[in-house]
Short mmCIF file of C-alpha atoms in Angstrom, two decimals:
data_model
loop_
_atom_site.label_atom_id
_atom_site.label_comp_id
_atom_site.label_asym_id
_atom_site.label_seq_id
_atom_site.Cartn_x
_atom_site.Cartn_y
_atom_site.Cartn_z
CA ARG N 27 16.57 -19.40 -6.04
CA ARG N 28 17.15 -19.17 -9.78
CA TYR N 29 14.54 -19.17 -12.53
CA PRO N 30 16.07 -20.31 -15.86
CA THR N 31 12.98 -19.21 -17.80
CA VAL N 32 13.38 -15.64 -16.48
CA GLU N 33 17.09 -15.61 -17.34
CA LEU N 34 16.29 -16.78 -20.89
CA ARG N 35 13.73 -13.99 -21.24
CA ALA N 36 16.30 -11.45 -20.06
CA GLU N 37 18.82 -12.72 -22.62
CA ALA N 38 16.23 -12.58 -25.41
CA LEU N 39 15.14 -9.05 -24.45
CA ASN N 40 18.62 -7.55 -24.09
CA GLY N 41 20.59 -9.38 -26.80
CA SER N 42 24.23 -8.29 -26.93
CA THR N 43 23.85 -6.00 -23.90
CA HIS N 44 22.73 -8.88 -21.68
CA VAL N 45 24.79 -9.39 -18.51
CA PRO N 46 24.21 -12.89 -17.08
CA VAL N 47 23.78 -13.46 -13.36
CA PRO N 48 27.07 -14.97 -12.13
CA SER N 49 27.43 -17.99 -9.89
CA ASP N 50 25.99 -17.73 -6.39
CA SER N 51 29.40 -17.27 -4.74
CA ALA N 52 30.56 -14.66 -7.27
CA PHE N 53 27.29 -12.75 -7.02
CA LEU N 54 27.50 -12.78 -3.22
CA GLN N 55 31.03 -11.37 -3.21
CA ALA N 56 30.12 -8.63 -5.68
CA LEU N 57 26.96 -7.70 -3.75
CA LEU N 58 28.72 -7.55 -0.37
CA LEU N 59 31.35 -5.31 -1.92
CA GLN N 60 28.66 -2.99 -3.29
CA LEU N 61 26.88 -2.86 0.08
CA ARG N 62 30.18 -1.95 1.82
CA LEU N 63 30.18 -5.16 3.81
CA LEU N 64 33.55 -6.01 2.25
CA ARG N 65 36.49 -3.60 2.15
CA GLN N 66 34.33 -0.97 3.83
CA HIS N 67 37.34 1.15 4.85
CA ALA N 68 38.99 1.11 1.42
CA PHE N 69 38.19 3.35 -1.53
CA VAL N 70 36.67 1.33 -4.36
CA GLU N 71 36.12 3.52 -7.42
CA GLN N 72 33.28 1.45 -8.84
CA ARG N 73 31.44 1.91 -5.55
CA ASP N 74 32.69 5.06 -3.82
CA SER N 75 33.16 7.61 -6.62
CA CYS N 76 30.96 10.72 -6.67
CA THR N 77 29.06 9.37 -9.67
CA ARG N 78 27.90 6.38 -7.60
CA ILE N 79 25.98 8.25 -4.90
CA GLY N 80 22.99 6.03 -4.18
CA ARG N 81 19.63 7.23 -2.92
CA SER N 82 17.71 3.96 -3.18
CA CYS N 83 18.12 0.25 -2.54
CA VAL N 84 18.61 -0.42 -6.27
CA TYR N 85 22.25 -1.09 -7.17
CA SER N 86 24.46 -1.72 -10.18
CA VAL N 87 26.73 -4.65 -9.23
CA CYS N 88 30.03 -5.12 -11.09
CA THR N 89 30.61 -8.69 -12.28
CA ALA N 90 33.18 -10.32 -14.55
CA ALA N 91 30.72 -10.08 -17.47
CA GLY N 92 29.83 -6.41 -16.85
CA GLU N 93 27.52 -4.32 -14.69
CA LEU N 94 24.43 -6.22 -13.52
CA TRP N 95 21.47 -3.83 -13.12
CA PRO N 96 19.04 -3.57 -11.41
CA VAL N 97 19.91 -5.46 -8.23
CA LEU N 98 17.42 -4.81 -5.43
CA ALA N 99 19.04 -5.27 -1.99
CA PHE N 100 18.72 -4.04 1.58
CA ARG N 101 19.94 -4.99 5.04
CA LYS N 102 17.72 -5.66 8.03
CA SER N 103 18.64 -7.09 11.44
CA GLY N 104 21.97 -8.46 10.26
CA LEU N 105 20.59 -10.14 7.13
CA VAL N 106 20.83 -9.14 3.47
CA TYR N 107 17.74 -9.52 1.28
CA ALA N 108 18.35 -9.32 -2.47
CA CYS N 109 16.84 -10.18 -5.84
CA VAL N 110 17.49 -9.41 -9.51
CA PRO N 111 14.25 -8.22 -11.16
CA LEU N 112 13.59 -8.66 -14.88
CA VAL N 113 13.44 -5.45 -16.94
CA GLU N 114 10.99 -5.98 -19.77
CA GLY N 115 12.54 -3.45 -22.11
CA ALA N 116 15.79 -1.85 -23.20
CA LEU N 117 18.48 -1.35 -20.55
CA GLU N 118 20.28 1.41 -22.45
CA PRO N 119 19.53 4.12 -21.62
CA ARG N 120 18.47 2.94 -18.21
CA PRO N 121 14.73 3.36 -17.71
CA PRO N 122 13.35 5.31 -14.71
CA LEU N 123 12.91 3.08 -11.67
CA LEU N 124 9.18 3.80 -11.47
CA THR N 125 8.68 2.25 -14.90
CA VAL N 126 10.24 -1.12 -13.97
CA CYS N 127 7.36 -3.27 -12.72
CA GLY N 128 9.73 -6.02 -11.54
CA LEU N 129 11.20 -3.71 -8.89
CA SER N 130 7.91 -3.28 -7.01
CA GLN N 131 7.16 -7.00 -7.36
CA GLY N 132 10.62 -7.94 -6.11
CA LEU N 133 10.45 -5.51 -3.21
CA ALA N 134 7.05 -6.89 -2.14
CA LEU N 135 8.42 -10.44 -2.24
CA LEU N 136 11.55 -9.53 -0.27
CA LEU N 137 9.47 -7.74 2.37
CA GLY N 138 7.29 -10.87 2.61
CA VAL N 139 10.40 -13.01 3.11
CA MET N 140 11.69 -10.56 5.73
CA GLU N 141 8.42 -10.67 7.68
CA TYR N 142 8.56 -14.47 7.63
CA VAL N 143 12.21 -14.75 8.71
CA SER N 144 12.69 -11.88 11.19
CA PRO N 145 10.03 -12.64 13.87
CA GLY N 146 11.50 -16.12 14.40
CA ARG N 147 15.03 -15.01 15.10
CA LYS N 148 15.04 -16.13 18.72
CA ASN N 149 18.21 -18.12 18.14
CA GLU N 150 20.47 -19.30 15.33
CA ALA N 151 18.76 -22.69 15.07
CA GLU N 152 15.32 -21.13 14.56
CA LEU N 153 16.72 -18.78 11.92
CA ASN N 154 18.37 -21.65 10.03
CA ALA N 155 15.14 -23.66 10.16
CA ARG N 156 13.12 -20.81 8.66
CA VAL N 157 15.67 -20.10 5.95
CA GLY N 158 15.73 -23.82 5.15
CA ARG N 159 11.98 -23.77 4.51
CA LEU N 160 12.13 -20.77 2.20
CA ARG N 161 12.82 -22.81 -0.95
CA ASN N 162 9.61 -24.82 -0.47
CA LEU N 163 7.61 -21.70 0.35
CA LEU N 164 8.82 -19.99 -2.82
CA VAL N 165 7.26 -22.82 -4.84
CA GLN N 166 3.94 -21.32 -3.79
CA ALA N 167 4.86 -17.65 -3.50
CA CYS N 168 6.79 -17.41 -6.77
CA PRO N 169 6.45 -20.65 -8.75
CA LEU N 170 7.53 -19.45 -12.22
CA GLY N 171 9.55 -16.36 -11.40
CA THR N 172 6.59 -13.99 -10.99
CA PRO N 173 5.45 -13.26 -7.39
CA LEU N 174 1.90 -14.49 -6.95
CA ASN N 175 1.61 -14.26 -3.16
CA THR N 176 4.06 -12.03 -1.31
CA ASP N 177 2.60 -12.85 2.13
CA VAL N 178 5.08 -15.66 2.78
CA ARG N 179 3.94 -16.08 6.38
CA SER N 180 0.49 -17.19 5.21
CA LEU N 181 2.08 -20.10 3.34
CA SER N 182 4.04 -21.58 6.25
CA GLY N 183 1.07 -23.51 7.67
CA SER N 184 0.58 -25.71 4.62
CA LEU N 185 4.06 -27.10 4.00
CA GLU N 186 2.79 -30.66 3.78
CA ASP N 187 0.43 -29.69 0.94
CA ILE N 188 3.06 -28.12 -1.30
CA GLN N 189 3.38 -29.89 -4.64
CA GLU N 190 6.48 -29.51 -6.80
CA MET N 191 4.31 -30.23 -9.85
CA PRO N 192 0.50 -30.20 -10.03
CA ALA N 193 -0.96 -33.69 -9.81
CA ASP N 194 -3.79 -32.73 -12.16
CA LYS N 195 -2.94 -31.48 -15.66
CA ASP N 196 -5.82 -28.99 -15.41
CA GLN N 197 -4.51 -27.51 -12.15
CA PRO N 198 -3.06 -24.01 -12.73
CA ALA N 199 0.43 -23.18 -11.52
CA TRP N 200 -0.84 -20.59 -9.03
CA ARG N 201 -2.96 -23.21 -7.23
CA SER N 202 -0.13 -25.27 -5.78
CA SER N 203 -1.81 -26.73 -2.68
CA SER N 204 -5.04 -28.58 -2.05
CA TYR N 205 -7.84 -28.00 0.47
CA ARG N 206 -9.92 -30.55 2.32
CA GLY N 207 -13.02 -29.50 4.21
CA LYS N 208 -16.25 -27.55 3.99
CA PRO N 209 -16.18 -25.00 1.15
CA GLN N 210 -16.15 -21.36 2.22
CA VAL N 211 -15.39 -18.02 0.61
CA ASN N 212 -14.41 -14.82 2.41
CA VAL N 213 -14.54 -11.52 0.51
CA CYS N 214 -13.52 -8.11 1.84
CA ILE N 215 -13.77 -4.81 -0.07
CA THR N 216 -11.29 -2.25 1.26
CA GLU N 217 -11.52 1.30 -0.02
CA LYS N 218 -8.91 3.93 0.82
CA VAL N 219 -9.58 7.61 0.37
CA LYS N 220 -6.81 10.15 -0.18
CA CYS N 221 -7.57 13.83 0.19
CA VAL N 222 -5.91 17.25 0.10
CA GLN N 223 -8.07 20.17 1.28
CA HIS N 224 -7.10 23.86 1.43
CA ASP N 225 -10.31 25.85 2.03
CA GLN N 226 -9.08 28.48 -0.44
CA ARG N 227 -11.04 29.85 -3.40
CA ASP N 228 -8.17 29.82 -5.86
CA VAL N 229 -7.02 26.27 -5.04
CA VAL N 230 -8.97 23.16 -5.95
CA ASP N 231 -9.36 20.46 -3.30
CA THR N 232 -8.67 16.92 -4.53
CA TRP N 233 -9.69 13.48 -3.34
CA GLN N 234 -9.25 9.99 -4.75
CA VAL N 235 -10.71 6.60 -3.91
CA TYR N 236 -8.84 3.32 -4.37
CA GLY N 237 -10.54 -0.02 -3.86
CA ALA N 238 -9.25 -3.58 -3.51
CA VAL N 239 -11.33 -6.78 -3.35
CA ASN N 240 -9.56 -9.42 -1.26
CA CYS N 241 -10.67 -13.06 -1.47
CA LYS N 242 -9.86 -16.26 0.43
CA CYS N 243 -11.44 -19.32 -1.20
CA ASP N 244 -11.19 -22.62 0.69
CA ILE N 245 -12.57 -24.96 -1.95
CA GLU N 246 -11.77 -28.56 -2.82
CA GLY N 247 -10.60 -29.50 -6.28
CA SER N 248 -7.64 -28.84 -8.54
CA ALA N 249 -9.31 -26.07 -10.57
CA PRO N 250 -12.61 -24.91 -9.03
CA ASN N 251 -14.58 -22.24 -10.87
CA VAL N 252 -15.90 -19.24 -8.93
CA THR N 253 -17.84 -16.22 -10.17
CA LEU N 254 -18.10 -13.10 -8.02
CA SER N 255 -20.08 -9.93 -8.79
CA LEU N 256 -19.58 -6.40 -7.48
CA SER N 257 -22.72 -4.28 -7.19
CA LEU N 258 -23.30 -0.52 -6.93
CA PRO N 259 -26.30 1.47 -5.69
CA THR N 260 -28.49 3.26 -8.21
CA ASN N 261 -26.88 6.44 -9.63
CA ALA N 262 -23.54 5.61 -7.98
CA PRO N 263 -20.38 6.61 -9.92
CA PRO N 264 -18.97 3.69 -11.94
CA LEU N 265 -15.80 1.79 -11.10
CA GLN N 266 -12.79 2.73 -13.24
CA ASP N 267 -9.13 1.83 -13.77
CA ILE N 268 -9.98 -1.80 -12.99
CA VAL N 269 -7.00 -4.16 -12.74
CA VAL N 270 -7.75 -7.88 -12.30
CA HIS N 271 -5.73 -10.75 -10.87
CA HIS N 272 -4.22 -13.15 -13.39
CA CYS N 273 -6.49 -15.96 -12.14
CA VAL N 274 -9.54 -14.20 -13.66
CA THR N 275 -10.49 -16.23 -16.73
CA SER N 276 -12.57 -13.66 -18.66
CA VAL N 277 -14.04 -10.16 -18.31
CA ASP N 278 -15.81 -7.68 -20.54
CA PRO N 279 -13.03 -5.66 -22.30
CA ALA N 280 -15.06 -2.48 -21.80
CA MET N 281 -14.64 -2.95 -18.05
CA LEU N 282 -10.86 -2.73 -18.33
CA LEU N 283 -10.94 0.24 -20.73
CA SER N 284 -12.96 2.47 -18.39
CA THR N 285 -10.44 5.00 -17.13
CA SER N 286 -10.56 7.96 -14.75
CA ALA N 287 -8.31 9.92 -17.11
CA GLU N 288 -11.37 10.74 -19.20
CA PRO N 289 -14.41 12.71 -17.97
CA LEU N 290 -17.45 10.65 -17.08
CA HIS N 291 -19.86 10.23 -19.98
CA ASP N 292 -22.57 7.84 -21.15
CA SER N 293 -20.11 5.39 -22.71
CA VAL N 294 -18.38 4.65 -19.39
CA TYR N 295 -18.80 1.02 -18.37
CA SER N 296 -21.28 0.86 -15.47
CA GLY N 297 -21.55 -2.86 -14.84
CA PRO N 298 -22.32 -5.57 -14.15
CA TYR N 299 -18.89 -6.24 -12.70
CA LYS N 300 -18.57 -10.02 -12.94
CA PHE N 301 -15.30 -11.84 -12.29
CA PRO N 302 -15.08 -15.57 -13.13
CA PHE N 303 -11.84 -17.03 -11.76
CA ILE N 304 -9.94 -20.09 -10.53
CA PRO N 305 -8.75 -18.98 -7.08
CA PRO N 306 -5.23 -19.46 -5.70
CA SER N 307 -4.87 -21.49 -2.52
CA ASP N 308 -4.33 -18.45 -0.26
CA SER N 309 -5.79 -14.99 0.08
CA PHE N 310 -5.33 -12.68 -2.90
CA ASN N 311 -6.59 -9.39 -4.29
CA LEU N 312 -9.11 -10.24 -7.02
CA CYS N 313 -9.11 -6.72 -8.45
CA TYR N 314 -8.27 -3.08 -7.86
CA TYR N 315 -10.31 -0.06 -8.94
CA THR N 316 -10.80 3.68 -8.58
CA SER N 317 -13.91 5.86 -8.69
CA GLN N 318 -14.72 9.56 -9.01
CA VAL N 319 -16.91 10.15 -5.97
CA PRO N 320 -18.56 13.60 -5.76
CA VAL N 321 -17.51 14.59 -2.22
CA PRO N 322 -14.91 13.60 0.38
CA PRO N 323 -16.26 11.93 3.53
CA ILE N 324 -15.04 14.65 5.93
CA LEU N 325 -14.76 18.33 5.03
CA GLY N 326 -12.28 20.32 7.07
CA CYS N 327 -10.88 23.77 7.70
CA TYR N 328 -7.58 24.44 9.48
CA GLN N 329 -6.26 27.86 10.44
CA LEU N 330 -2.91 28.54 12.10
CA VAL N 331 -1.86 32.11 12.87
CA GLU N 332 1.30 33.25 14.69
CA GLU N 333 0.91 36.01 17.27
CA GLY N 334 4.24 36.84 18.82
CA SER N 335 5.62 33.82 20.68
CA GLN N 336 2.30 32.00 20.47
CA ILE N 337 0.24 30.45 17.70
CA LYS N 338 -3.52 30.21 17.52
CA ILE N 339 -5.13 27.21 15.88
CA MET N 340 -8.66 26.48 14.79
CA VAL N 341 -9.91 23.23 13.27
CA ASN N 342 -13.45 22.56 12.01
CA LEU N 343 -14.51 19.14 10.73
CA LYS N 344 -17.84 18.17 9.20
CA LEU N 345 -18.97 14.66 8.34
CA HIS N 346 -20.91 14.55 5.08
CA GLU N 347 -24.51 13.49 5.59
CA SER N 348 -24.19 10.58 3.15
CA ILE N 349 -21.44 8.94 5.22
CA LYS N 350 -22.17 6.26 7.80
CA ASN N 351 -21.68 7.81 11.24
CA SER N 352 -20.11 4.76 12.86
CA PHE N 353 -16.31 4.64 13.12
CA GLU N 354 -13.96 2.07 14.51
CA TYR N 355 -11.68 5.03 15.20
CA CYS N 356 -11.46 8.65 14.10
CA GLU N 357 -8.78 11.13 15.11
CA ALA N 358 -7.05 14.24 13.83
CA ARG N 359 -3.31 14.67 14.35
CA ILE N 360 -1.82 18.17 14.38
CA PRO N 361 2.00 18.10 14.13
CA PHE N 362 4.23 21.10 14.80
CA PHE N 363 7.42 20.95 12.74
CA ASN N 364 10.56 23.05 13.11
CA ARG N 365 9.53 24.21 16.57
CA GLY N 366 10.45 23.30 20.11
CA PRO N 367 8.37 21.17 22.50
CA ILE N 368 4.92 22.43 23.42
CA ALA N 369 5.41 24.32 26.69
CA GLN N 370 1.88 25.65 27.18
CA LEU N 371 -1.45 24.61 25.72
CA GLU N 372 -4.87 26.12 26.19
CA TYR N 373 -7.71 24.65 24.16
CA LYS N 374 -11.42 24.04 23.82
CA VAL N 375 -13.02 21.14 21.93
CA SER N 376 -16.71 20.82 21.14
CA TYR N 377 -16.47 17.03 21.01
CA GLY N 378 -13.97 14.29 21.85
CA GLN N 379 -10.71 14.80 23.74
CA LEU N 380 -7.29 16.28 22.99
CA ASP N 381 -4.06 14.51 23.94
CA LEU N 382 -0.44 15.67 23.81
CA SER N 383 2.18 13.23 22.52
CA ARG N 384 5.06 12.15 24.72
CA GLU N 385 7.52 14.13 22.57
CA LYS N 386 5.30 17.21 23.02
CA SER N 387 5.33 17.98 19.31
CA LEU N 388 1.98 16.49 18.26
CA LEU N 389 -1.63 17.12 19.27
CA VAL N 390 -3.94 14.12 18.88
CA TRP N 391 -7.63 14.97 18.75
CA VAL N 392 -9.55 11.77 19.44
CA ILE N 393 -13.04 12.23 18.00
CA GLY N 394 -14.09 8.66 18.78
CA GLN N 395 -16.61 6.38 17.12
CA LYS N 396 -19.33 8.90 16.26
CA PHE N 397 -19.77 12.51 15.27
CA PRO N 398 -22.46 14.43 17.21
CA LYS N 399 -25.95 14.90 15.75
CA SER N 400 -24.86 18.14 14.12
CA LEU N 401 -22.12 16.14 12.29
CA GLU N 402 -19.72 19.00 13.07
CA VAL N 403 -16.86 19.26 15.59
CA SER N 404 -14.43 22.08 16.32
CA LEU N 405 -11.18 22.72 18.15
CA THR N 406 -9.65 26.06 19.11
CA GLY N 407 -6.49 26.62 21.08
CA THR N 408 -3.38 28.63 21.84
CA VAL N 409 0.05 26.97 21.83
CA SER N 410 3.47 28.22 22.94
CA PHE N 411 6.78 26.39 22.52
CA GLY N 412 10.05 25.87 24.32
CA THR N 413 13.56 25.71 22.88
CA ALA N 414 13.89 23.42 19.86
CA GLY N 415 16.21 20.43 20.07
CA LYS N 416 17.57 17.92 17.56
CA GLU N 417 15.01 15.33 18.60
CA HIS N 418 12.02 17.39 17.49
CA PRO N 419 10.54 16.83 14.02
CA THR N 420 11.57 18.95 11.06
CA ASP N 421 10.12 19.30 7.59
CA TYR N 422 11.41 21.38 4.68
CA VAL N 423 7.85 21.98 3.43
CA CYS N 424 6.06 22.79 6.67
CA THR N 425 7.84 26.03 7.62
CA GLY N 426 6.21 29.03 9.25
CA ASN N 427 2.44 28.95 8.85
CA THR N 428 2.61 26.15 6.28
CA ALA N 429 1.18 23.26 8.29
CA TYR N 430 -1.52 20.64 8.13
CA VAL N 431 -3.92 18.40 10.03
CA LYS N 432 -3.94 14.72 9.08
CA LEU N 433 -7.05 12.59 9.61
CA TYR N 434 -7.05 8.90 10.51
CA PHE N 435 -10.29 6.91 10.46
CA ARG N 436 -11.86 3.58 9.60
CA ILE N 437 -15.55 2.97 8.91
CA PRO N 438 -16.52 -0.72 8.98
CA ASP N 439 -19.29 -2.13 6.77
CA PHE N 440 -19.18 0.91 4.47
CA THR N 441 -17.61 1.98 1.17
CA LEU N 442 -17.50 5.49 -0.26
CA THR N 443 -18.53 4.25 -3.70
CA GLY N 444 -21.32 2.10 -2.23
CA CYS N 445 -19.66 -0.97 -3.79
CA TYR N 446 -20.68 -4.28 -2.18
CA VAL N 447 -20.72 -8.02 -2.83
CA ASP N 448 -24.10 -9.68 -3.04
CA GLN N 449 -23.55 -13.01 -1.28
CA HIS N 450 -26.29 -14.63 -3.36
CA SER N 451 -24.46 -13.66 -6.57
CA VAL N 452 -21.34 -15.67 -5.68
CA GLN N 453 -21.39 -18.83 -7.78
CA ILE N 454 -19.21 -21.81 -6.93
CA PHE N 455 -19.37 -24.84 -9.17
CA VAL N 456 -18.53 -27.50 -6.59
CA PRO N 457 -20.62 -30.02 -4.62
CA GLY N 458 -22.10 -28.86 -1.33
CA LYS N 459 -23.37 -25.50 -0.14
CA PRO N 460 -20.45 -23.15 0.51
CA LYS N 461 -20.39 -20.58 3.30
CA ILE N 462 -20.08 -17.03 1.92
CA THR N 463 -18.80 -14.18 4.11
CA ALA N 464 -18.63 -10.65 2.73
CA SER N 465 -17.40 -7.49 4.46
CA ARG N 466 -16.27 -4.00 3.48
CA GLU N 467 -14.49 -1.00 5.00
CA LEU N 468 -13.39 2.56 4.30
CA ILE N 469 -9.96 3.68 5.51
CA SER N 470 -8.26 7.07 5.34
CA SER N 471 -4.92 7.29 3.53
CA ASP N 472 -2.91 10.53 3.34
CA TYR N 473 -5.92 12.64 4.31
CA TYR N 474 -4.57 16.19 4.68
CA ILE N 475 -6.15 19.53 5.56
CA TRP N 476 -3.70 22.38 4.99
CA ASN N 477 -3.61 25.69 6.82
CA SER N 478 -5.88 28.06 4.88
CA LYS N 479 -4.00 31.08 6.28
CA ALA N 480 -0.80 30.14 4.41
CA PRO N 481 0.02 29.77 0.70
CA VAL N 482 -0.18 26.30 -0.81
CA PRO N 483 3.25 24.60 -0.70
CA MET N 484 4.87 24.55 -4.15
CA LEU N 485 5.73 20.88 -3.63
CA TYR N 486 2.05 20.00 -3.60
CA LYS N 487 0.78 22.28 -6.37
CA PRO N 488 1.48 19.78 -9.22
CA LEU N 489 -0.84 17.32 -7.48
CA LEU N 490 -3.70 19.76 -7.89
CA GLU N 491 -3.29 20.48 -11.61
#
């Protein structure tokens, strides 16, 4: 699918250095050559020279008009997924990939297309049918060249409602289908907590909280108005680094200027967090935020010491008293890199159970759905290993005593910041009484506890400064 408005913007931004996207057939031939799907056994200098060693799925494709960059492409299950993102800035010198917003947007859209196409590949006819529907689905997912909903599978059930052009002049482009039925709004706050703990005096532990507010508004009308408010408990840390969806019609500028890069002080915006918006037809993330919470939910200590051919391990975990002691799941995984399979294991756990993975290179400590009344659990054990093989995990960082425990947990109906949606504060300016459903959850994400008996890996030290 081509977007002439995006191509015009690219030409205006790049001027004389602009390289136009060639015809579909010419672009396909050039891309297949770059991906080594054509002339794979021949040496092609523009593709195979030492200066063209690629470490990502972003390519520079040679066309008759010059080198087209960036082209995002990857192969999966015999299919090629590709797009040409817009770079909103100078192309010479080439900007770092992390600074090109279009790359992450394009990758999310391609992954959404892949998830829609791949599960239905039972036969060639089913594949062709799904690919044939993609053009209509992209009217909703990416109507003007900017991805608005990358979950393409969620759009497939409303094909008959897709409108090429809005019937109502007041209907926004992102609301490209209509709803008929009883009005209802579902809101879910998902917070993810990242943590790195060392249990060492000279190293600072770090933790970060990221929140997302997901909404699904089934409301009649071409441009319904909804107002949603986020609330915090008294004396709770404020929300910061707030990013809102483009459907939000107005917010207090001070809300968007509150950043975690500055220390907390009296001028930090502390609410109310009101979001008036015209919702898209499908689920979307209304906003994202961070917050500087005072403590991580689970404090841990991990010690690994080698004694001859054996290693001794000790893990202590403590749930903070302010955290809801009701988990959907909670487990600690203890991997052993650069070693052979676990040949002998002796252990003692104060709570839960310990399992050994099938590959015999990972201990899984299943704590369960609750911590004991003491809110503390411990594991001690002695492990010996067999001969290492190629199939066992390796890691350039985790050598010798440098090792970690990684926690996985989910706490339903709880957020670390205390953030919640008051159902009575949701305002919908449509006839009838809508049904409001609000939920929240806290999920671990990259929650590490490093071995306190080993020096901090140099790779991770910049994260702590």
